PDB file of N, CA and C in Angstrom:
ATOM      1  N   MET X   1     -20.032  -7.844   5.635  1.00 86.00           N
ATOM      2  CA  MET X   1     -18.754  -8.061   4.996  1.00 86.00           C
ATOM      3  C   MET X   1     -17.812  -6.900   5.339  1.00 86.00           C
ATOM      4  N   ILE X   2     -16.563  -7.234   5.614  1.00 91.00           N
ATOM      5  CA  ILE X   2     -15.556  -6.226   5.959  1.00 91.00           C
ATOM      6  C   ILE X   2     -14.640  -6.035   4.766  1.00 91.00           C
ATOM      7  N   SER X   3     -14.360  -4.772   4.441  1.00 96.00           N
ATOM      8  CA  SER X   3     -13.404  -4.473   3.389  1.00 96.00           C
ATOM      9  C   SER X   3     -12.421  -3.424   3.909  1.00 96.00           C
ATOM     10  N   TYR X   4     -11.345  -3.260   3.178  1.00 97.00           N
ATOM     11  CA  TYR X   4     -10.283  -2.343   3.570  1.00 97.00           C
ATOM     12  C   TYR X   4     -10.058  -1.357   2.428  1.00 97.00           C
ATOM     13  N   VAL X   5     -10.001  -0.085   2.753  1.00 97.00           N
ATOM     14  CA  VAL X   5      -9.847   0.955   1.747  1.00 97.00           C
ATOM     15  C   VAL X   5      -8.541   1.694   2.004  1.00 97.00           C
ATOM     16  N   VAL X   6      -7.683   1.728   0.984  1.00 97.00           N
ATOM     17  CA  VAL X   6      -6.460   2.516   1.054  1.00 97.00           C
ATOM     18  C   VAL X   6      -6.814   3.922   0.572  1.00 97.00           C
ATOM     19  N   VAL X   7      -6.521   4.903   1.413  1.00 97.00           N
ATOM     20  CA  VAL X   7      -6.844   6.296   1.119  1.00 97.00           C
ATOM     21  C   VAL X   7      -5.557   7.082   0.918  1.00 97.00           C
ATOM     22  N   ILE X   8      -5.488   7.847  -0.175  1.00 97.00           N
ATOM     23  CA  ILE X   8      -4.397   8.785  -0.398  1.00 97.00           C
ATOM     24  C   ILE X   8      -5.005  10.171  -0.241  1.00 97.00           C
ATOM     25  N   GLN X   9      -4.490  10.910   0.738  1.00 97.00           N
ATOM     26  CA  GLN X   9      -5.113  12.173   1.134  1.00 97.00           C
ATOM     27  C   GLN X   9      -4.099  13.307   1.144  1.00 97.00           C
ATOM     28  N   ASP X  10      -4.511  14.452   0.643  1.00 94.00           N
ATOM     29  CA  ASP X  10      -3.705  15.671   0.721  1.00 94.00           C
ATOM     30  C   ASP X  10      -3.620  16.074   2.192  1.00 94.00           C
ATOM     31  N   ASP X  11      -2.412  16.273   2.701  1.00 91.00           N
ATOM     32  CA  ASP X  11      -2.237  16.582   4.126  1.00 91.00           C
ATOM     33  C   ASP X  11      -2.806  17.943   4.501  1.00 91.00           C
ATOM     34  N   GLU X  12      -2.629  18.923   3.635  1.00 86.00           N
ATOM     35  CA  GLU X  12      -3.032  20.287   3.982  1.00 86.00           C
ATOM     36  C   GLU X  12      -4.539  20.468   3.990  1.00 86.00           C
ATOM     37  N   GLY X  13      -5.197  20.065   2.919  1.00 81.00           N
ATOM     38  CA  GLY X  13      -6.633  20.295   2.816  1.00 81.00           C
ATOM     39  C   GLY X  13      -7.482  19.132   3.283  1.00 81.00           C
ATOM     40  N   GLY X  14      -6.860  17.980   3.463  1.00 86.00           N
ATOM     41  CA  GLY X  14      -7.610  16.806   3.895  1.00 86.00           C
ATOM     42  C   GLY X  14      -8.468  16.190   2.792  1.00 86.00           C
ATOM     43  N   VAL X  15      -8.210  16.595   1.549  1.00 93.00           N
ATOM     44  CA  VAL X  15      -8.991  16.085   0.430  1.00 93.00           C
ATOM     45  C   VAL X  15      -8.508  14.682   0.076  1.00 93.00           C
ATOM     46  N   ARG X  16      -9.450  13.764  -0.036  1.00 94.00           N
ATOM     47  CA  ARG X  16      -9.105  12.398  -0.436  1.00 94.00           C
ATOM     48  C   ARG X  16      -8.936  12.366  -1.944  1.00 94.00           C
ATOM     49  N   LEU X  17      -7.707  12.106  -2.382  1.00 95.00           N
ATOM     50  CA  LEU X  17      -7.399  12.113  -3.803  1.00 95.00           C
ATOM     51  C   LEU X  17      -7.708  10.789  -4.470  1.00 95.00           C
ATOM     52  N   LYS X  18      -7.596   9.712  -3.706  1.00 96.00           N
ATOM     53  CA  LYS X  18      -7.843   8.389  -4.272  1.00 96.00           C
ATOM     54  C   LYS X  18      -8.228   7.429  -3.158  1.00 96.00           C
ATOM     55  N   GLU X  19      -9.156   6.533  -3.476  1.00 96.00           N
ATOM     56  CA  GLU X  19      -9.546   5.462  -2.560  1.00 96.00           C
ATOM     57  C   GLU X  19      -9.596   4.165  -3.360  1.00 96.00           C
ATOM     58  N   VAL X  20      -8.933   3.131  -2.848  1.00 97.00           N
ATOM     59  CA  VAL X  20      -8.926   1.840  -3.517  1.00 97.00           C
ATOM     60  C   VAL X  20      -9.377   0.790  -2.500  1.00 97.00           C
ATOM     61  N   LYS X  21     -10.406   0.024  -2.866  1.00 96.00           N
ATOM     62  CA  LYS X  21     -11.031  -0.928  -1.938  1.00 96.00           C
ATOM     63  C   LYS X  21     -10.504  -2.345  -2.165  1.00 96.00           C
ATOM     64  N   PHE X  22     -10.245  -3.041  -1.057  1.00 97.00           N
ATOM     65  CA  PHE X  22      -9.775  -4.428  -1.088  1.00 97.00           C
ATOM     66  C   PHE X  22     -10.596  -5.264  -0.118  1.00 97.00           C
ATOM     67  N   GLU X  23     -10.751  -6.533  -0.431  1.00 94.00           N
ATOM     68  CA  GLU X  23     -11.459  -7.435   0.478  1.00 94.00           C
ATOM     69  C   GLU X  23     -10.520  -8.030   1.521  1.00 94.00           C
ATOM     70  N   ASP X  24      -9.227  -7.947   1.258  1.00 94.00           N
ATOM     71  CA  ASP X  24      -8.229  -8.559   2.130  1.00 94.00           C
ATOM     72  C   ASP X  24      -7.262  -7.486   2.630  1.00 94.00           C
ATOM     73  N   ARG X  25      -6.989  -7.492   3.924  1.00 95.00           N
ATOM     74  CA  ARG X  25      -6.094  -6.482   4.510  1.00 95.00           C
ATOM     75  C   ARG X  25      -4.680  -6.599   3.963  1.00 95.00           C
ATOM     76  N   ASN X  26      -4.205  -7.827   3.748  1.00 96.00           N
ATOM     77  CA  ASN X  26      -2.854  -8.015   3.226  1.00 96.00           C
ATOM     78  C   ASN X  26      -2.714  -7.433   1.820  1.00 96.00           C
ATOM     79  N   ALA X  27      -3.762  -7.554   1.012  1.00 97.00           N
ATOM     80  CA  ALA X  27      -3.744  -6.965  -0.328  1.00 97.00           C
ATOM     81  C   ALA X  27      -3.677  -5.441  -0.228  1.00 97.00           C
ATOM     82  N   ALA X  28      -4.380  -4.877   0.737  1.00 97.00           N
ATOM     83  CA  ALA X  28      -4.344  -3.427   0.951  1.00 97.00           C
ATOM     84  C   ALA X  28      -2.943  -2.988   1.369  1.00 97.00           C
ATOM     85  N   LEU X  29      -2.301  -3.745   2.246  1.00 96.00           N
ATOM     86  CA  LEU X  29      -0.932  -3.420   2.676  1.00 96.00           C
ATOM     87  C   LEU X  29       0.053  -3.535   1.509  1.00 96.00           C
ATOM     88  N   ASP X  30      -0.128  -4.539   0.665  1.00 97.00           N
ATOM     89  CA  ASP X  30       0.736  -4.690  -0.515  1.00 97.00           C
ATOM     90  C   ASP X  30       0.586  -3.490  -1.445  1.00 97.00           C
ATOM     91  N   TYR X  31      -0.643  -3.023  -1.617  1.00 97.00           N
ATOM     92  CA  TYR X  31      -0.892  -1.853  -2.456  1.00 97.00           C
ATOM     93  C   TYR X  31      -0.210  -0.620  -1.855  1.00 97.00           C
ATOM     94  N   MET X  32      -0.279  -0.484  -0.532  1.00 97.00           N
ATOM     95  CA  MET X  32       0.375   0.649   0.131  1.00 97.00           C
ATOM     96  C   MET X  32       1.875   0.637  -0.130  1.00 97.00           C
ATOM     97  N   LYS X  33       2.476  -0.537  -0.133  1.00 96.00           N
ATOM     98  CA  LYS X  33       3.915  -0.640  -0.389  1.00 96.00           C
ATOM     99  C   LYS X  33       4.242  -0.211  -1.820  1.00 96.00           C
ATOM    100  N   LYS X  34       3.348  -0.521  -2.751  1.00 97.00           N
ATOM    101  CA  LYS X  34       3.549  -0.078  -4.136  1.00 97.00           C
ATOM    102  C   LYS X  34       3.417   1.441  -4.231  1.00 97.00           C
ATOM    103  N   VAL X  35       2.462   1.998  -3.508  1.00 97.00           N
ATOM    104  CA  VAL X  35       2.285   3.452  -3.483  1.00 97.00           C
ATOM    105  C   VAL X  35       3.526   4.113  -2.876  1.00 97.00           C
ATOM    106  N   GLU X  36       4.082   3.495  -1.840  1.00 97.00           N
ATOM    107  CA  GLU X  36       5.295   4.015  -1.209  1.00 97.00           C
ATOM    108  C   GLU X  36       6.435   4.119  -2.226  1.00 97.00           C
ATOM    109  N   VAL X  37       6.617   3.084  -3.035  1.00 97.00           N
ATOM    110  CA  VAL X  37       7.679   3.068  -4.038  1.00 97.00           C
ATOM    111  C   VAL X  37       7.472   4.183  -5.064  1.00 97.00           C
ATOM    112  N   VAL X  38       6.226   4.393  -5.474  1.00 97.00           N
ATOM    113  CA  VAL X  38       5.931   5.462  -6.438  1.00 97.00           C
ATOM    114  C   VAL X  38       6.303   6.826  -5.851  1.00 97.00           C
ATOM    115  N   PHE X  39       5.920   7.061  -4.604  1.00 97.00           N
ATOM    116  CA  PHE X  39       6.276   8.338  -3.966  1.00 97.00           C
ATOM    117  C   PHE X  39       7.791   8.496  -3.886  1.00 97.00           C
ATOM    118  N   GLN X  40       8.494   7.434  -3.512  1.00 97.00           N
ATOM    119  CA  GLN X  40       9.949   7.511  -3.394  1.00 97.00           C
ATOM    120  C   GLN X  40      10.604   7.806  -4.740  1.00 97.00           C
ATOM    121  N   ARG X  41      10.095   7.220  -5.803  1.00 97.00           N
ATOM    122  CA  ARG X  41      10.646   7.473  -7.145  1.00 97.00           C
ATOM    123  C   ARG X  41      10.427   8.920  -7.564  1.00 97.00           C
ATOM    124  N   LYS X  42       9.383   9.545  -7.024  1.00 96.00           N
ATOM    125  CA  LYS X  42       9.094  10.943  -7.359  1.00 96.00           C
ATOM    126  C   LYS X  42       9.790  11.920  -6.416  1.00 96.00           C
ATOM    127  N   GLY X  43      10.677  11.412  -5.551  1.00 96.00           N
ATOM    128  CA  GLY X  43      11.476  12.283  -4.695  1.00 96.00           C
ATOM    129  C   GLY X  43      10.854  12.596  -3.345  1.00 96.00           C
ATOM    130  N   TYR X  44       9.929  11.782  -2.904  1.00 97.00           N
ATOM    131  CA  TYR X  44       9.311  11.989  -1.602  1.00 97.00           C
ATOM    132  C   TYR X  44      10.012  11.147  -0.542  1.00 97.00           C
ATOM    133  N   VAL X  45      10.042  11.657   0.669  1.00 97.00           N
ATOM    134  CA  VAL X  45      10.550  10.897   1.810  1.00 97.00           C
ATOM    135  C   VAL X  45       9.330  10.302   2.503  1.00 97.00           C
ATOM    136  N   VAL X  46       9.349   8.992   2.681  1.00 97.00           N
ATOM    137  CA  VAL X  46       8.206   8.294   3.263  1.00 97.00           C
ATOM    138  C   VAL X  46       8.495   7.970   4.720  1.00 97.00           C
ATOM    139  N   GLU X  47       7.581   8.363   5.590  1.00 96.00           N
ATOM    140  CA  GLU X  47       7.704   8.110   7.031  1.00 96.00           C
ATOM    141  C   GLU X  47       6.492   7.302   7.485  1.00 96.00           C
ATOM    142  N   TRP X  48       6.745   6.057   7.890  1.00 96.00           N
ATOM    143  CA  TRP X  48       5.660   5.203   8.384  1.00 96.00           C
ATOM    144  C   TRP X  48       5.371   5.573   9.834  1.00 96.00           C
ATOM    145  N   ASP X  49       4.109   5.883  10.132  1.00 93.00           N
ATOM    146  CA  ASP X  49       3.679   6.183  11.498  1.00 93.00           C
ATOM    147  C   ASP X  49       3.276   4.912  12.223  1.00 93.00           C
ATOM    148  N   GLU X  50       2.608   4.053  11.487  1.00 88.00           N
ATOM    149  CA  GLU X  50       2.114   2.785  12.010  1.00 88.00           C
ATOM    150  C   GLU X  50       2.245   1.765  10.891  1.00 88.00           C
ATOM    151  N   GLU X  51       1.820   0.548  11.169  1.00 89.00           N
ATOM    152  CA  GLU X  51       1.902  -0.503  10.157  1.00 89.00           C
ATOM    153  C   GLU X  51       1.035  -0.175   8.938  1.00 89.00           C
ATOM    154  N   ASP X  52      -0.052   0.540   9.152  1.00 92.00           N
ATOM    155  CA  ASP X  52      -0.996   0.794   8.065  1.00 92.00           C
ATOM    156  C   ASP X  52      -1.217   2.283   7.795  1.00 92.00           C
ATOM    157  N   ARG X  53      -0.156   3.094   8.024  1.00 96.00           N
ATOM    158  CA  ARG X  53      -0.278   4.540   7.794  1.00 96.00           C
ATOM    159  C   ARG X  53       1.111   5.135   7.543  1.00 96.00           C
ATOM    160  N   PHE X  54       1.245   5.947   6.478  1.00 97.00           N
ATOM    161  CA  PHE X  54       2.490   6.671   6.280  1.00 97.00           C
ATOM    162  C   PHE X  54       2.219   8.055   5.706  1.00 97.00           C
ATOM    163  N   THR X  55       3.225   8.904   5.830  1.00 97.00           N
ATOM    164  CA  THR X  55       3.178  10.249   5.273  1.00 97.00           C
ATOM    165  C   THR X  55       4.320  10.359   4.269  1.00 97.00           C
ATOM    166  N   ALA X  56       4.009  10.901   3.099  1.00 97.00           N
ATOM    167  CA  ALA X  56       5.017  11.144   2.070  1.00 97.00           C
ATOM    168  C   ALA X  56       5.245  12.650   1.992  1.00 97.00           C
ATOM    169  N   VAL X  57       6.502  13.067   2.175  1.00 97.00           N
ATOM    170  CA  VAL X  57       6.853  14.486   2.195  1.00 97.00           C
ATOM    171  C   VAL X  57       7.815  14.763   1.038  1.00 97.00           C
ATOM    172  N   SER X  58       7.501  15.776   0.259  1.00 96.00           N
ATOM    173  CA  SER X  58       8.353  16.137  -0.874  1.00 96.00           C
ATOM    174  C   SER X  58       9.713  16.611  -0.364  1.00 96.00           C
ATOM    175  N   SER X  59      10.787  16.101  -0.977  1.00 95.00           N
ATOM    176  CA  SER X  59      12.129  16.528  -0.576  1.00 95.00           C
ATOM    177  C   SER X  59      12.427  17.932  -1.107  1.00 95.00           C
ATOM    178  N   LYS X  60      11.706  18.379  -2.131  1.00 94.00           N
ATOM    179  CA  LYS X  60      11.909  19.710  -2.699  1.00 94.00           C
ATOM    180  C   LYS X  60      11.058  20.769  -2.008  1.00 94.00           C
ATOM    181  N   ASN X  61       9.873  20.374  -1.548  1.00 94.00           N
ATOM    182  CA  ASN X  61       8.949  21.314  -0.896  1.00 94.00           C
ATOM    183  C   ASN X  61       8.290  20.611   0.294  1.00 94.00           C
ATOM    184  N   PRO X  62       8.812  20.781   1.515  1.00 91.00           N
ATOM    185  CA  PRO X  62       8.298  20.067   2.688  1.00 91.00           C
ATOM    186  C   PRO X  62       6.826  20.356   3.005  1.00 91.00           C
ATOM    187  N   LEU X  63       6.280  21.407   2.398  1.00 92.00           N
ATOM    188  CA  LEU X  63       4.863  21.695   2.626  1.00 92.00           C
ATOM    189  C   LEU X  63       3.960  20.781   1.796  1.00 92.00           C
ATOM    190  N   LEU X  64       4.534  20.115   0.800  1.00 94.00           N
ATOM    191  CA  LEU X  64       3.786  19.192  -0.049  1.00 94.00           C
ATOM    192  C   LEU X  64       3.831  17.811   0.600  1.00 94.00           C
ATOM    193  N   ARG X  65       2.714  17.435   1.234  1.00 96.00           N
ATOM    194  CA  ARG X  65       2.651  16.197   2.007  1.00 96.00           C
ATOM    195  C   ARG X  65       1.377  15.439   1.674  1.00 96.00           C
ATOM    196  N   PHE X  66       1.480  14.119   1.719  1.00 97.00           N
ATOM    197  CA  PHE X  66       0.324  13.256   1.497  1.00 97.00           C
ATOM    198  C   PHE X  66       0.283  12.205   2.595  1.00 97.00           C
ATOM    199  N   ASN X  67      -0.909  11.910   3.048  1.00 97.00           N
ATOM    200  CA  ASN X  67      -1.128  10.838   4.021  1.00 97.00           C
ATOM    201  C   ASN X  67      -1.711   9.648   3.275  1.00 97.00           C
ATOM    202  N   VAL X  68      -1.196   8.464   3.588  1.00 97.00           N
ATOM    203  CA  VAL X  68      -1.709   7.235   2.990  1.00 97.00           C
ATOM    204  C   VAL X  68      -2.030   6.297   4.149  1.00 97.00           C
ATOM    205  N   PHE X  69      -3.268   5.808   4.187  1.00 97.00           N
ATOM    206  CA  PHE X  69      -3.677   4.966   5.309  1.00 97.00           C
ATOM    207  C   PHE X  69      -4.797   4.028   4.892  1.00 97.00           C
ATOM    208  N   ILE X  70      -5.063   3.055   5.766  1.00 96.00           N
ATOM    209  CA  ILE X  70      -6.129   2.071   5.534  1.00 96.00           C
ATOM    210  C   ILE X  70      -7.267   2.345   6.491  1.00 96.00           C
ATOM    211  N   ILE X  71      -8.482   2.328   5.954  1.00 96.00           N
ATOM    212  CA  ILE X  71      -9.654   2.363   6.823  1.00 96.00           C
ATOM    213  C   ILE X  71     -10.413   1.058   6.630  1.00 96.00           C
ATOM    214  N   GLN X  72     -11.011   0.606   7.689  1.00 95.00           N
ATOM    215  CA  GLN X  72     -11.790  -0.627   7.645  1.00 95.00           C
ATOM    216  C   GLN X  72     -13.251  -0.238   7.468  1.00 95.00           C
ATOM    217  N   VAL X  73     -13.908  -0.858   6.497  1.00 94.00           N
ATOM    218  CA  VAL X  73     -15.299  -0.551   6.191  1.00 94.00           C
ATOM    219  C   VAL X  73     -16.140  -1.800   6.396  1.00 94.00           C
ATOM    220  N   ILE X  74     -17.214  -1.643   7.122  1.00 92.00           N
ATOM    221  CA  ILE X  74     -18.134  -2.758   7.335  1.00 92.00           C
ATOM    222  C   ILE X  74     -19.373  -2.484   6.488  1.00 92.00           C
ATOM    223  N   ASP X  75     -19.561  -3.348   5.480  1.00 81.00           N
ATOM    224  CA  ASP X  75     -20.733  -3.215   4.616  1.00 81.00           C
ATOM    225  C   ASP X  75     -21.886  -3.987   5.234  1.00 81.00           C
ATOM    226  N   VAL X  76     -22.977  -3.295   5.458  1.00 79.00           N
ATOM    227  CA  VAL X  76     -24.160  -3.933   6.044  1.00 79.00           C
ATOM    228  C   VAL X  76     -25.175  -4.177   4.939  1.00 79.00           C
ATOM    229  N   GLU X  77     -25.500  -5.444   4.742  1.00 71.00           N
ATOM    230  CA  GLU X  77     -26.486  -5.780   3.731  1.00 71.00           C
ATOM    231  C   GLU X  77     -27.872  -5.698   4.339  1.00 71.00           C
ATOM    232  N   ARG X  78     -28.792  -5.157   3.568  1.00 62.00           N
ATOM    233  CA  ARG X  78     -30.167  -5.013   4.081  1.00 62.00           C
ATOM    234  C   ARG X  78     -31.101  -5.926   3.367  1.00 62.00           C
TER     235      ARG X  78
END
């Protein structure tokens, strides 16, 4: 079974702050768009690198950055 995980990661330390798993890629993309809106409301500038990856940069402190992206996970049943 294939699932999609949206990861919110601290840019500087690479620490994964949150992971949310979805069975459908479109649902994962919809969640990313909601995350984008939250960052924008908090004063971040969002820059999409690809369809399934963006960076949110604080407008007050450019060193405060977060990466948001989708990883594909293949669950192998034994």
